[in-house]
Amino acid sequence: MARRRRRLASRVRGYVRGFLAFLFSNVGVVVLVIAYTIGGAFMFQAIEGASEMERVSNMTRERDNTAQYLWQNVTLTLNLFNETALKERISIELLNYQRKIVFAVRRGWDGGISSRQWSFSSAFLYSMTVITTIGYGHLSPRTSWGKIVTIFYALLGMPLFLLYLSNVGDLLANWFKCIYALVCMCRGCPGFTRRRVVHFRSQLELSDVESIERPAGWRQEYSGSEITPEPIPYVPQHRPDPRRDYFRSISLPQPSRNPRPDPIRGWSEPLPRPGSVSSDFAYVTFDVQTITVPISACVAFMVGYLIFGSMLFGMWEKWDKLDGAYFCFISLSSIGFGDFVPGERVYTPRIETSFIVCSLYLMLGMALVAMCFNLMQEQVLHYYACLKRVIKRIYRCKR
Amino acid sequence: MDRQNIHSSVHSSFRSRDSTSSTRSDPREKIKDCLRKFIAFMFTQVGVGALVVCYAILGAAGFMHIEKDSPDEQLENVKQWRQSCVEQLWNITNRYNVLNQTQWMYNSNHVLKIFQNNISNAIHQGYTGRTPEDIWSFPAALMYSLSVFTMIGYGNVVPKTTWGKVSTIAYACFGIPIYILYFCNMGKVLAQSFKWLYITAHECSRREDAMIEDGEIQPIKRKVTVPSTACLWVISFYILSGTIMFGAWEKWNYLDSTYFCVISLCKIGFGDFVPGANIADSAEGSHLKLVINFIYVLLGMGLVAMCYNLMCEDVQVKVRELREELKNCLDDITLKITVCMNDTKYYHQRQTRNVK
């Protein structure tokens, strides 16, 4: 009894420890990134907000000056009733004035429409674009202190964000793999025991029949003839390869080196792997390490996320579909031209939330891109290993 | 092309292994092998660099062709607004008496404000005051395609047409993997050569020390890793040279050009400072500057990749050392704690015995 209780206690302790590690490694990194961004937002707001007011008042003075100039030099000196000459002069003056406006807007003056450019949310988006290296450039620091702080902020923030990407990317990749395994491979859970039996038998078969010399394509025939008939009456034609992948990768681990079935790999134990995610997925981790998600699934997922973003921003900002997709792609690939920025064209009271939603979308999207990269890399490595093995075998055959 | 590269390199490596094992003495075979290695190097390293440059040039030509004859209605709009503004000013002058200055000023100020708002709106929607032919010169298009596939994204030049946008997306989809290939390759090559340089320098100095101390040369067995400070020095030197170069050309002050270099090399690319965007500059000069900026950014990316590689190695070694130290520390502490605990237990036991 006491022993059982102790075992329970140790298990609970293990759970708690896993939970704490999860909190510190993943949630901690996310919180750190968000806190860093918020801190940056306050800092840039404090630094840049002051000079902005000055610029707005500068522009008002400029307009007054132009009107004054028009009055004194044009209207008073020229004859009043000479219409063409007057119009010509005024036109020249206006062209000059227009140049000034263009220059001022380039230097960051915002047409006086939204009174404060460096509001908290836009500063938040700004610091987000700095650490994600998107860099829209719709806002950029004007003061020298702002520039210096931006440089150091980027140098510190980019490694932090890379850490976030790798951490969260791994986590999401694991989750995605689990979901993929659940949905696409056994479709509901009654397949577990059966699969274990199959697995065991495959190991046995391997141990009996496996010899050094094999034709290159033996695995496909093998998995097709020996295993698939009894559990699944319909192996669908549109999803043949994940299953084949699964079997191939299950029977992968060095068939020629240890011909005996591993004592650990028996079917009575669900095989708790040491490096697996957490014990919640004990049944799934059984093959989560060996599952590879096909590239097409990753690409489809990313395209879906892009389309979702384009719908969202299309609704929000009244862009058309192409522009929304273009914006999402340019942002998620961290190019960031800045010709489309949320809250830039339509000046609404919702602009604050729009900035926040955009930065959240970007954070999640970057993590998803990292996830897809992880999965695709795994798959490519898997293909590469298969290819290498095949080539090696052919090479050996020839000798 | 890539397949060919891989194939040739694999082939050469196989052959080289064979040759070293079987016929070491044959000079002809050796020369052949050297030649093969050289060709492989040319194809993998130089080939990837050439591929990137070719891709950029191809993209530049394509984008120039697509974007050059795009109709720009903003220019027309701005002209119209100016006309109407002049008309309104004339009306004001006609209606009020000339001598009533305040009234005139007030009204014209209002008109000017409307004009100003219109123009600032137009600028937000992409009006730059230049025609597409002016903007999409060849070097600018080259810079644009560079900024697409290196993910910098300056944003001073953006596509306006639908086809331009679609082709930008496709171009990025194919360009970014090529660029990443370049990045990895260049990083590896530069890291190797830099490491070699560093190790030779290190060994030279080391050997003299050893000579003085021991009187005999001890071959250094342990692996030398380049410290990250050296990488930082290289990068900061590169940024400094860029600062001086752009500062002299573009008449930026040093802070601005440092800011530009860092923002470019970090791939942030705000686009508030872009070389060759100066309106007063002549066309040829700005074109030359754009091309040199292109080369500067590509080389800088290679350097960054090199530093990334070296620093990763260094950090890994440091982390391993740190972990070992921590483990030692932890062992020490646990030992001490157990000793202390035993002591106190012993003490308690003695006390209870005394009480009894």
PDB file of C-alpha atoms in Angstrom, chain A residues 59 63-64 66-68 70-71 75-76 80-81 83 86-87 90-91 94-95 97-98 101-102 105-106 109-111 113 126 129-130 133-137 139-142 144 147-148 150-151 154-155 158 322-323 326 329-330 333-337 339-340 344-345 347 395, chain B residues 14 78 82 85-87 89-90 93 98-101 104-105 108-109 112-113 115-117 119-121 123-125 127-128 144 147-148 151-155 157-159 162 165-166 168-169 172-173 176 180 255-256 258-259 262-263 266-270 272-273 279 308:
ATOM      1  CA  MET A  59       3.805  71.686 -40.429  1.00  0.00           C
ATOM      2  CA  ARG A  63       1.101  76.227 -44.065  1.00  0.00           C
ATOM      3  CA  ASP A  64       0.711  79.638 -42.497  1.00  0.00           C
ATOM      4  CA  THR A  66       2.689  79.630 -47.529  1.00  0.00           C
ATOM      5  CA  ALA A  67      -0.542  81.548 -47.177  1.00  0.00           C
ATOM      6  CA  GLN A  68       1.384  84.622 -46.082  1.00  0.00           C
ATOM      7  CA  LEU A  70       0.808  83.951 -51.409  1.00  0.00           C
ATOM      8  CA  TRP A  71      -0.758  87.080 -50.011  1.00  0.00           C
ATOM      9  CA  THR A  75      -1.766  88.865 -54.702  1.00  0.00           C
ATOM     10  CA  LEU A  76      -0.356  92.202 -53.783  1.00  0.00           C
ATOM     11  CA  LEU A  80      -5.679  91.503 -59.594  1.00  0.00           C
ATOM     12  CA  PHE A  81      -7.520  91.068 -62.843  1.00  0.00           C
ATOM     13  CA  GLU A  83      -6.195  85.863 -64.234  1.00  0.00           C
ATOM     14  CA  LEU A  86      -2.023  84.977 -61.135  1.00  0.00           C
ATOM     15  CA  LYS A  87      -2.957  81.354 -61.666  1.00  0.00           C
ATOM     16  CA  ILE A  90      -0.108  80.375 -57.545  1.00  0.00           C
ATOM     17  CA  SER A  91       0.419  77.077 -59.286  1.00  0.00           C
ATOM     18  CA  LEU A  94       1.577  75.276 -54.758  1.00  0.00           C
ATOM     19  CA  LEU A  95       4.042  72.935 -56.456  1.00  0.00           C
ATOM     20  CA  TYR A  97       4.360  73.565 -51.164  1.00  0.00           C
ATOM     21  CA  GLN A  98       3.476  70.098 -52.414  1.00  0.00           C
ATOM     22  CA  ILE A 101       4.466  68.106 -47.933  1.00  0.00           C
ATOM     23  CA  VAL A 102       5.890  65.073 -49.697  1.00  0.00           C
ATOM     24  CA  VAL A 105       5.410  62.892 -44.998  1.00  0.00           C
ATOM     25  CA  ARG A 106       8.497  60.966 -45.958  1.00  0.00           C
ATOM     26  CA  TRP A 109       4.640  63.474 -40.607  1.00  0.00           C
ATOM     27  CA  ASP A 110       1.208  61.931 -40.698  1.00  0.00           C
ATOM     28  CA  GLY A 111      -1.082  64.370 -42.416  1.00  0.00           C
ATOM     29  CA  ILE A 113      -5.270  62.937 -39.380  1.00  0.00           C
ATOM     30  CA  TYR A 126       6.789  48.871 -34.199  1.00  0.00           C
ATOM     31  CA  THR A 129       8.411  44.524 -36.404  1.00  0.00           C
ATOM     32  CA  VAL A 130      11.879  45.237 -35.080  1.00  0.00           C
ATOM     33  CA  THR A 133      12.917  41.581 -38.513  1.00  0.00           C
ATOM     34  CA  ILE A 134       9.854  42.389 -40.574  1.00  0.00           C
ATOM     35  CA  GLY A 135      10.455  46.118 -40.503  1.00  0.00           C
ATOM     36  CA  TYR A 136       7.445  47.679 -42.194  1.00  0.00           C
ATOM     37  CA  GLY A 137       8.902  51.118 -41.980  1.00  0.00           C
ATOM     38  CA  LEU A 139       6.973  54.152 -38.425  1.00  0.00           C
ATOM     39  CA  SER A 140      10.629  54.743 -38.024  1.00  0.00           C
ATOM     40  CA  PRO A 141      12.609  56.563 -35.381  1.00  0.00           C
ATOM     41  CA  ARG A 142      13.443  60.178 -36.129  1.00  0.00           C
ATOM     42  CA  SER A 144      19.055  60.068 -32.790  1.00  0.00           C
ATOM     43  CA  LYS A 147      17.931  55.179 -33.665  1.00  0.00           C
ATOM     44  CA  ILE A 148      20.539  54.123 -31.137  1.00  0.00           C
ATOM     45  CA  THR A 150      16.480  50.702 -31.976  1.00  0.00           C
ATOM     46  CA  ILE A 151      19.864  49.227 -32.868  1.00  0.00           C
ATOM     47  CA  ALA A 154      17.155  44.752 -32.266  1.00  0.00           C
ATOM     48  CA  LEU A 155      20.456  43.187 -31.279  1.00  0.00           C
ATOM     49  CA  MET A 158      16.340  39.088 -32.295  1.00  0.00           C
ATOM     50  CA  LEU A 322      -5.235  39.624 -53.358  1.00  0.00           C
ATOM     51  CA  ASP A 323      -3.979  42.553 -51.322  1.00  0.00           C
ATOM     52  CA  TYR A 326      -0.041  39.727 -50.435  1.00  0.00           C
ATOM     53  CA  PHE A 329       2.736  36.633 -47.340  1.00  0.00           C
ATOM     54  CA  ILE A 330       5.039  39.629 -47.247  1.00  0.00           C
ATOM     55  CA  SER A 333       8.106  35.770 -44.879  1.00  0.00           C
ATOM     56  CA  SER A 334       9.493  38.706 -42.863  1.00  0.00           C
ATOM     57  CA  ILE A 335      10.033  40.806 -45.975  1.00  0.00           C
ATOM     58  CA  GLY A 336       7.747  43.599 -44.829  1.00  0.00           C
ATOM     59  CA  PHE A 337       7.586  46.267 -47.506  1.00  0.00           C
ATOM     60  CA  ASP A 339       3.029  49.426 -48.465  1.00  0.00           C
ATOM     61  CA  PHE A 340       0.137  47.726 -46.732  1.00  0.00           C
ATOM     62  CA  GLU A 344      -2.849  52.895 -42.309  1.00  0.00           C
ATOM     63  CA  ARG A 345      -5.588  53.631 -44.791  1.00  0.00           C
ATOM     64  CA  TYR A 347      -8.771  55.727 -39.987  1.00  0.00           C
ATOM     65  CA  TYR A 395      26.161  -0.061 -54.364  1.00  0.00           C
TER      66      TYR A 395
ATOM     67  CA  PHE B  14      34.300   8.676 -53.640  1.00  0.00           C
ATOM     68  CA  VAL B  78      -2.473  65.226 -57.773  1.00  0.00           C
ATOM     69  CA  ARG B  82      -3.568  71.391 -57.710  1.00  0.00           C
ATOM     70  CA  CYS B  85      -6.844  74.540 -55.596  1.00  0.00           C
ATOM     71  CA  VAL B  86      -5.621  77.299 -57.891  1.00  0.00           C
ATOM     72  CA  GLU B  87      -9.159  77.796 -59.097  1.00  0.00           C
ATOM     73  CA  LEU B  89      -7.772  80.598 -54.651  1.00  0.00           C
ATOM     74  CA  TRP B  90      -8.667  82.686 -57.672  1.00  0.00           C
ATOM     75  CA  THR B  93      -9.376  86.610 -54.574  1.00  0.00           C
ATOM     76  CA  VAL B  98      -8.025  92.500 -51.930  1.00  0.00           C
ATOM     77  CA  LEU B  99      -7.442  94.795 -49.055  1.00  0.00           C
ATOM     78  CA  ASN B 100      -9.189  92.564 -46.554  1.00  0.00           C
ATOM     79  CA  GLN B 101      -6.129  90.581 -45.628  1.00  0.00           C
ATOM     80  CA  TRP B 104      -8.274  86.310 -47.509  1.00  0.00           C
ATOM     81  CA  MET B 105      -5.702  84.598 -45.374  1.00  0.00           C
ATOM     82  CA  SER B 108      -6.833  80.492 -48.432  1.00  0.00           C
ATOM     83  CA  ASN B 109      -5.536  78.690 -45.383  1.00  0.00           C
ATOM     84  CA  LEU B 112      -4.510  74.898 -48.518  1.00  0.00           C
ATOM     85  CA  LYS B 113      -5.425  72.577 -45.690  1.00  0.00           C
ATOM     86  CA  PHE B 115      -5.020  70.375 -50.554  1.00  0.00           C
ATOM     87  CA  GLN B 116      -2.511  69.204 -47.986  1.00  0.00           C
ATOM     88  CA  ASN B 117      -4.811  66.490 -46.659  1.00  0.00           C
ATOM     89  CA  ILE B 119      -1.781  64.971 -50.890  1.00  0.00           C
ATOM     90  CA  SER B 120      -0.860  63.291 -47.647  1.00  0.00           C
ATOM     91  CA  ASN B 121      -3.586  60.740 -48.292  1.00  0.00           C
ATOM     92  CA  ILE B 123       1.259  59.635 -50.317  1.00  0.00           C
ATOM     93  CA  HIS B 124      -0.076  57.066 -47.926  1.00  0.00           C
ATOM     94  CA  GLN B 125      -1.562  55.275 -50.881  1.00  0.00           C
ATOM     95  CA  TYR B 127       2.214  58.477 -54.391  1.00  0.00           C
ATOM     96  CA  THR B 128       5.895  59.336 -54.569  1.00  0.00           C
ATOM     97  CA  TYR B 144      14.007  45.395 -55.175  1.00  0.00           C
ATOM     98  CA  SER B 147      15.226  43.012 -50.902  1.00  0.00           C
ATOM     99  CA  VAL B 148      12.571  40.438 -51.718  1.00  0.00           C
ATOM    100  CA  MET B 151      13.718  39.189 -46.776  1.00  0.00           C
ATOM    101  CA  ILE B 152      14.987  42.707 -46.066  1.00  0.00           C
ATOM    102  CA  GLY B 153      12.044  44.449 -47.694  1.00  0.00           C
ATOM    103  CA  TYR B 154      13.043  48.091 -47.796  1.00  0.00           C
ATOM    104  CA  GLY B 155       9.713  49.107 -49.177  1.00  0.00           C
ATOM    105  CA  VAL B 157       9.910  50.579 -54.218  1.00  0.00           C
ATOM    106  CA  VAL B 158       6.776  48.466 -54.203  1.00  0.00           C
ATOM    107  CA  PRO B 159       4.764  46.786 -56.935  1.00  0.00           C
ATOM    108  CA  THR B 162      -1.786  42.943 -59.639  1.00  0.00           C
ATOM    109  CA  LYS B 165       2.134  41.435 -56.588  1.00  0.00           C
ATOM    110  CA  VAL B 166       1.468  37.883 -57.742  1.00  0.00           C
ATOM    111  CA  THR B 168       6.476  38.956 -56.160  1.00  0.00           C
ATOM    112  CA  ILE B 169       4.885  36.185 -54.148  1.00  0.00           C
ATOM    113  CA  ALA B 172       9.829  35.042 -53.049  1.00  0.00           C
ATOM    114  CA  CYS B 173       8.654  31.435 -52.842  1.00  0.00           C
ATOM    115  CA  ILE B 176      14.062  32.434 -50.407  1.00  0.00           C
ATOM    116  CA  ILE B 180      19.025  30.230 -47.696  1.00  0.00           C
ATOM    117  CA  LEU B 255      24.711  57.727 -36.818  1.00  0.00           C
ATOM    118  CA  ASP B 256      22.342  57.502 -39.743  1.00  0.00           C
ATOM    119  CA  THR B 258      25.398  53.044 -38.922  1.00  0.00           C
ATOM    120  CA  TYR B 259      21.689  52.759 -38.389  1.00  0.00           C
ATOM    121  CA  VAL B 262      22.605  47.564 -38.889  1.00  0.00           C
ATOM    122  CA  ILE B 263      19.004  47.674 -40.046  1.00  0.00           C
ATOM    123  CA  CYS B 266      19.624  42.473 -39.443  1.00  0.00           C
ATOM    124  CA  LYS B 267      17.133  42.070 -42.303  1.00  0.00           C
ATOM    125  CA  ILE B 268      14.757  44.535 -40.694  1.00  0.00           C
ATOM    126  CA  GLY B 269      14.870  47.055 -43.517  1.00  0.00           C
ATOM    127  CA  PHE B 270      12.645  49.959 -42.556  1.00  0.00           C
ATOM    128  CA  ASP B 272      13.593  55.221 -44.295  1.00  0.00           C
ATOM    129  CA  PHE B 273      17.209  55.393 -45.418  1.00  0.00           C
ATOM    130  CA  ILE B 279      16.188  63.064 -55.578  1.00  0.00           C
ATOM    131  CA  TYR B 308      26.362  32.810 -36.782  1.00  0.00           C
TER     132      TYR B 308
END
